[in-house]
Amino acid sequence: MELKSYLLKRQTVINQALEGYLPGIRQTPGSIHQAMRYSVLGKGKRIRPILVLAACEAVGGKPSLALPAACAIELIHAYSLVHDDLPAMDNDDFRRGKPSTHKQFGEALGVLTGDALLTFSFELLSRQNHDSSMRLKVIREVARAIGTQGMIGGQVADVQAGRRIDPEQMEAINRKKTGALIAASVRIGAILGGASAAQYRALSFYGDRVGLVFQLVDDLLDNDGAVKVDGAEAVRRRADRLTRSAQSALTPLGARAEPLKSLAGFILTRGS
Ligand code: GRG
C-alpha cells in the first residue's frame, strides 16, 4: 500500500476535524482558545490519531465513527508537549518549528492551555456516537494510559531518575511515558471498531510493541535515553525485533490490518 498518500489523507481529515472541534477564538475567554489552537493546529505527524483510525479499520469498523476519539488522543498528546516544554520540565523554547506555547503566551497560559486541552479531550471522548458502555470503556482506557500508571507515572520516574539508570528502568519509563498513550490509541480504535476479544488482544500486543519502538526511535534520533544506556546498535536491533513481532501479531486480522502494518514500519524508519 502507498503509505505516503494514506498518511496525507488521514492527516487532512484529522486536521479538519481538530479545527472544527476546538473552540473558536471569538468564544470567551479568547486568549486560551487561541493558545489551544496554536498548540494543536499546524505541524505534527498525527501518528496517534491515525493509529486510532487504522485500528478501528483493522477490525472492520468505520473509521469516521472513531474520529472524535482520535482527535481527543491528539489533544492529549498536545497537552503533554505543552507541559513538557514548560520551564519546570524540559524548558524548551521551540516546538514544531515555532515558539513553544509558554514562550508565545506566557507561563500561566502555558499551564492552563495544557489543562484545557486535557479537559476538552475527555469532553470529546464522551461525545462519541457509540453506546454508553463502549464510551465508558474508551474513557477508562485513556484515563489509565495517561495517569500515574501511564504517562504521568513515566514522566515522574523520568524526572526523578538519577544519572545511573539500568536498561530495565529505562524500558519501564519508556513504556509508560510515551508507549502507554500510543498503545491506548490502538486499543480504543479496536474497541470503537467492535473488536472481538481475540482481535483486541492482538491489537494490544501490537500497540504495546509499537509504543515502545516509537520511544526507542525517538532516542535514536536524539542520541539520548535508551541509546545512552544500551548503545545505538543494540537499540536499533531491539526496535527492529519489536516491529517484526508487532507486525506478526496482525496476521489473523488479514488485509484490513495492512495500514497498521505499514504504520509500524513508518514508526521504525521515520526521520523526525
Ligand atoms: C508533561 C504530562 C507530561 C507528560 C510528558 C510524552 C511526554 C510526557 C512528554 C513529551 C516529551 C517528548 C518530546 C517525548 C518524546 C517522545 C515524543 C512524545 C515525541 C513527540 O511526538 P511526535 O514525534 O510529535 O509524535 P509530533 O510533533 O509529530 O506530534
PDB file of N, CA, C and O and ligand atoms in Angstrom, residues 43-48 74 77 79-81 83-84 89-90 95-96 151-152 155 177-178 214-215 218 222 270 272, ligand 1:
ATOM      1  N   LYS A  43       1.814  21.996  12.304  1.00  0.00           N
ATOM      2  CA  LYS A  43       2.634  20.790  12.087  1.00  0.00           C
ATOM      3  C   LYS A  43       2.383  19.740  13.160  1.00  0.00           C
ATOM      4  O   LYS A  43       1.923  20.031  14.251  1.00  0.00           O
ATOM      5  N   GLY A  44       2.728  18.519  12.844  1.00  0.00           N
ATOM      6  CA  GLY A  44       2.501  17.389  13.772  1.00  0.00           C
ATOM      7  C   GLY A  44       2.168  16.200  12.893  1.00  0.00           C
ATOM      8  O   GLY A  44       1.345  16.312  11.983  1.00  0.00           O
ATOM      9  N   LYS A  45       2.782  15.089  13.168  1.00  0.00           N
ATOM     10  CA  LYS A  45       2.597  13.930  12.279  1.00  0.00           C
ATOM     11  C   LYS A  45       1.240  13.267  12.449  1.00  0.00           C
ATOM     12  O   LYS A  45       0.809  12.509  11.595  1.00  0.00           O
ATOM     13  N   ARG A  46       0.586  13.485  13.587  1.00  0.00           N
ATOM     14  CA  ARG A  46      -0.746  12.899  13.882  1.00  0.00           C
ATOM     15  C   ARG A  46      -0.690  11.369  13.931  1.00  0.00           C
ATOM     16  O   ARG A  46      -1.661  10.691  13.548  1.00  0.00           O
ATOM     17  N   ILE A  47       0.448  10.832  14.369  1.00  0.00           N
ATOM     18  CA  ILE A  47       0.600   9.371  14.393  1.00  0.00           C
ATOM     19  C   ILE A  47      -0.446   8.701  15.282  1.00  0.00           C
ATOM     20  O   ILE A  47      -1.040   7.686  14.903  1.00  0.00           O
ATOM     21  N   ARG A  48      -0.677   9.286  16.458  1.00  0.00           N
ATOM     22  CA  ARG A  48      -1.588   8.621  17.410  1.00  0.00           C
ATOM     23  C   ARG A  48      -3.022   8.566  16.891  1.00  0.00           C
ATOM     24  O   ARG A  48      -3.632   7.489  16.892  1.00  0.00           O
ATOM     25  N   GLU A  74      -5.096  13.181  20.130  1.00  0.00           N
ATOM     26  CA  GLU A  74      -4.143  14.199  19.665  1.00  0.00           C
ATOM     27  C   GLU A  74      -4.116  15.388  20.635  1.00  0.00           C
ATOM     28  O   GLU A  74      -3.067  15.985  20.869  1.00  0.00           O
ATOM     29  N   HIS A  77      -1.981  14.370  23.495  1.00  0.00           N
ATOM     30  CA  HIS A  77      -0.570  14.436  23.081  1.00  0.00           C
ATOM     31  C   HIS A  77      -0.097  15.897  23.106  1.00  0.00           C
ATOM     32  O   HIS A  77       0.972  16.208  23.650  1.00  0.00           O
ATOM     33  N   TYR A  79      -1.292  18.366  24.845  1.00  0.00           N
ATOM     34  CA  TYR A  79      -1.169  18.796  26.256  1.00  0.00           C
ATOM     35  C   TYR A  79       0.166  18.340  26.844  1.00  0.00           C
ATOM     36  O   TYR A  79       0.853  19.098  27.528  1.00  0.00           O
ATOM     37  N   SER A  80       0.563  17.082  26.556  1.00  0.00           N
ATOM     38  CA  SER A  80       1.815  16.574  27.136  1.00  0.00           C
ATOM     39  C   SER A  80       3.013  17.354  26.599  1.00  0.00           C
ATOM     40  O   SER A  80       3.968  17.620  27.327  1.00  0.00           O
ATOM     41  N   LEU A  81       2.941  17.751  25.340  1.00  0.00           N
ATOM     42  CA  LEU A  81       4.047  18.528  24.771  1.00  0.00           C
ATOM     43  C   LEU A  81       4.103  19.928  25.382  1.00  0.00           C
ATOM     44  O   LEU A  81       5.177  20.420  25.734  1.00  0.00           O
ATOM     45  N   HIS A  83       3.033  20.943  28.310  1.00  0.00           N
ATOM     46  CA  HIS A  83       3.535  20.887  29.687  1.00  0.00           C
ATOM     47  C   HIS A  83       5.003  20.449  29.733  1.00  0.00           C
ATOM     48  O   HIS A  83       5.772  20.940  30.556  1.00  0.00           O
ATOM     49  N   ASP A  84       5.390  19.547  28.841  1.00  0.00           N
ATOM     50  CA  ASP A  84       6.778  19.092  28.835  1.00  0.00           C
ATOM     51  C   ASP A  84       7.746  20.232  28.472  1.00  0.00           C
ATOM     52  O   ASP A  84       8.890  20.238  28.906  1.00  0.00           O
ATOM     53  N   MET A  89       9.809  21.757  33.473  1.00  0.00           N
ATOM     54  CA  MET A  89      10.072  20.419  32.901  1.00  0.00           C
ATOM     55  C   MET A  89      11.309  20.519  31.995  1.00  0.00           C
ATOM     56  O   MET A  89      12.391  20.771  32.479  1.00  0.00           O
ATOM     57  N   ASP A  90      11.114  20.413  30.686  1.00  0.00           N
ATOM     58  CA  ASP A  90      12.276  20.418  29.782  1.00  0.00           C
ATOM     59  C   ASP A  90      12.755  21.805  29.384  1.00  0.00           C
ATOM     60  O   ASP A  90      13.828  21.953  28.824  1.00  0.00           O
ATOM     61  N   ARG A  95       8.833  24.369  19.543  1.00  0.00           N
ATOM     62  CA  ARG A  95       8.104  23.118  19.342  1.00  0.00           C
ATOM     63  C   ARG A  95       7.462  23.171  17.968  1.00  0.00           C
ATOM     64  O   ARG A  95       6.846  24.167  17.607  1.00  0.00           O
ATOM     65  N   ARG A  96       7.617  22.127  17.228  1.00  0.00           N
ATOM     66  CA  ARG A  96       7.045  22.037  15.878  1.00  0.00           C
ATOM     67  C   ARG A  96       7.390  23.274  15.037  1.00  0.00           C
ATOM     68  O   ARG A  96       6.529  23.851  14.363  1.00  0.00           O
ATOM     69  N   MET A 151       1.391   7.652  31.420  1.00  0.00           N
ATOM     70  CA  MET A 151       2.239   8.776  31.009  1.00  0.00           C
ATOM     71  C   MET A 151       2.771   9.615  32.187  1.00  0.00           C
ATOM     72  O   MET A 151       3.962   9.915  32.250  1.00  0.00           O
ATOM     73  N   ILE A 152       1.876  10.002  33.104  1.00  0.00           N
ATOM     74  CA  ILE A 152       2.342  10.824  34.239  1.00  0.00           C
ATOM     75  C   ILE A 152       3.341  10.024  35.080  1.00  0.00           C
ATOM     76  O   ILE A 152       4.390  10.554  35.475  1.00  0.00           O
ATOM     77  N   GLN A 155       6.619   9.987  33.385  1.00  0.00           N
ATOM     78  CA  GLN A 155       7.273  11.307  33.451  1.00  0.00           C
ATOM     79  C   GLN A 155       7.859  11.541  34.845  1.00  0.00           C
ATOM     80  O   GLN A 155       8.960  12.051  34.984  1.00  0.00           O
ATOM     81  N   LYS A 177       5.876   6.489  29.687  1.00  0.00           N
ATOM     82  CA  LYS A 177       5.905   7.901  29.286  1.00  0.00           C
ATOM     83  C   LYS A 177       5.347   8.124  27.881  1.00  0.00           C
ATOM     84  O   LYS A 177       4.519   9.000  27.666  1.00  0.00           O
ATOM     85  N   THR A 178       5.791   7.341  26.951  1.00  0.00           N
ATOM     86  CA  THR A 178       5.303   7.526  25.580  1.00  0.00           C
ATOM     87  C   THR A 178       4.523   6.323  25.062  1.00  0.00           C
ATOM     88  O   THR A 178       3.598   6.472  24.276  1.00  0.00           O
ATOM     89  N   PHE A 214       8.364   3.439  19.180  1.00  0.00           N
ATOM     90  CA  PHE A 214       8.282   4.879  18.969  1.00  0.00           C
ATOM     91  C   PHE A 214       9.324   5.598  19.830  1.00  0.00           C
ATOM     92  O   PHE A 214      10.069   6.454  19.358  1.00  0.00           O
ATOM     93  N   GLN A 215       9.382   5.231  21.121  1.00  0.00           N
ATOM     94  CA  GLN A 215      10.313   5.905  22.022  1.00  0.00           C
ATOM     95  C   GLN A 215      11.768   5.524  21.717  1.00  0.00           C
ATOM     96  O   GLN A 215      12.665   6.362  21.784  1.00  0.00           O
ATOM     97  N   ASP A 218      12.785   7.552  18.897  1.00  0.00           N
ATOM     98  CA  ASP A 218      12.980   8.926  19.372  1.00  0.00           C
ATOM     99  C   ASP A 218      14.365   9.055  20.014  1.00  0.00           C
ATOM    100  O   ASP A 218      15.084  10.025  19.774  1.00  0.00           O
ATOM    101  N   ASP A 222      17.508  11.344  18.802  1.00  0.00           N
ATOM    102  CA  ASP A 222      18.077  12.370  19.694  1.00  0.00           C
ATOM    103  C   ASP A 222      19.389  11.929  20.331  1.00  0.00           C
ATOM    104  O   ASP A 222      19.957  12.672  21.144  1.00  0.00           O
ATOM    105  N   ARG A 270      10.996   6.338  10.599  1.00  0.00           N
ATOM    106  CA  ARG A 270      10.770   7.787  10.451  1.00  0.00           C
ATOM    107  C   ARG A 270      12.059   8.567  10.747  1.00  0.00           C
ATOM    108  O   ARG A 270      12.894   8.131  11.544  1.00  0.00           O
ATOM    109  N   SER A 272      11.909  11.928  11.732  1.00  0.00           N
ATOM    110  CA  SER A 272      11.669  13.035  12.684  1.00  0.00           C
ATOM    111  C   SER A 272      10.467  12.704  13.544  1.00  0.00           C
ATOM    112  O   SER A 272       9.725  11.781  13.249  1.00  0.00           O
TER     113      SER A 272
HETATM  114  C1  GRG B   1       4.398  16.638  30.993  1.00  0.00           C
HETATM  115  C2  GRG B   1       2.214  15.438  31.401  1.00  0.00           C
HETATM  116  C3  GRG B   1       3.547  15.439  30.831  1.00  0.00           C
HETATM  117  C4  GRG B   1       3.974  14.366  30.172  1.00  0.00           C
HETATM  118  C5  GRG B   1       5.225  14.311  29.498  1.00  0.00           C
HETATM  119  C6  GRG B   1       5.062  12.260  26.470  1.00  0.00           C
HETATM  120  C7  GRG B   1       5.673  13.219  27.412  1.00  0.00           C
HETATM  121  C8  GRG B   1       5.433  13.009  28.818  1.00  0.00           C
HETATM  122  C9  GRG B   1       6.376  14.275  27.009  1.00  0.00           C
HETATM  123  C10 GRG B   1       6.644  14.582  25.642  1.00  0.00           C
HETATM  124  C11 GRG B   1       8.085  14.932  25.506  1.00  0.00           C
HETATM  125  C12 GRG B   1       8.735  14.233  24.425  1.00  0.00           C
HETATM  126  C13 GRG B   1       9.270  15.108  23.341  1.00  0.00           C
HETATM  127  C14 GRG B   1       8.853  12.903  24.452  1.00  0.00           C
HETATM  128  C15 GRG B   1       9.483  12.136  23.396  1.00  0.00           C
HETATM  129  C16 GRG B   1       8.529  11.371  22.551  1.00  0.00           C
HETATM  130  C17 GRG B   1       7.545  12.246  21.931  1.00  0.00           C
HETATM  131  C18 GRG B   1       6.229  12.308  22.583  1.00  0.00           C
HETATM  132  C19 GRG B   1       7.861  12.916  20.811  1.00  0.00           C
HETATM  133  C20 GRG B   1       6.957  13.777  20.057  1.00  0.00           C
HETATM  134  O1  GRG B   1       5.956  13.027  19.441  1.00  0.00           O
HETATM  135  P1  GRG B   1       5.726  13.090  17.856  1.00  0.00           P
HETATM  136  O2  GRG B   1       7.011  12.757  17.157  1.00  0.00           O
HETATM  137  O3  GRG B   1       5.438  14.637  17.675  1.00  0.00           O
HETATM  138  O4  GRG B   1       4.547  12.279  17.514  1.00  0.00           O
HETATM  139  P2  GRG B   1       4.532  15.397  16.606  1.00  0.00           P
HETATM  140  O5  GRG B   1       5.009  16.833  16.675  1.00  0.00           O
HETATM  141  O6  GRG B   1       4.756  14.786  15.253  1.00  0.00           O
HETATM  142  O7  GRG B   1       3.123  15.270  17.079  1.00  0.00           O
END
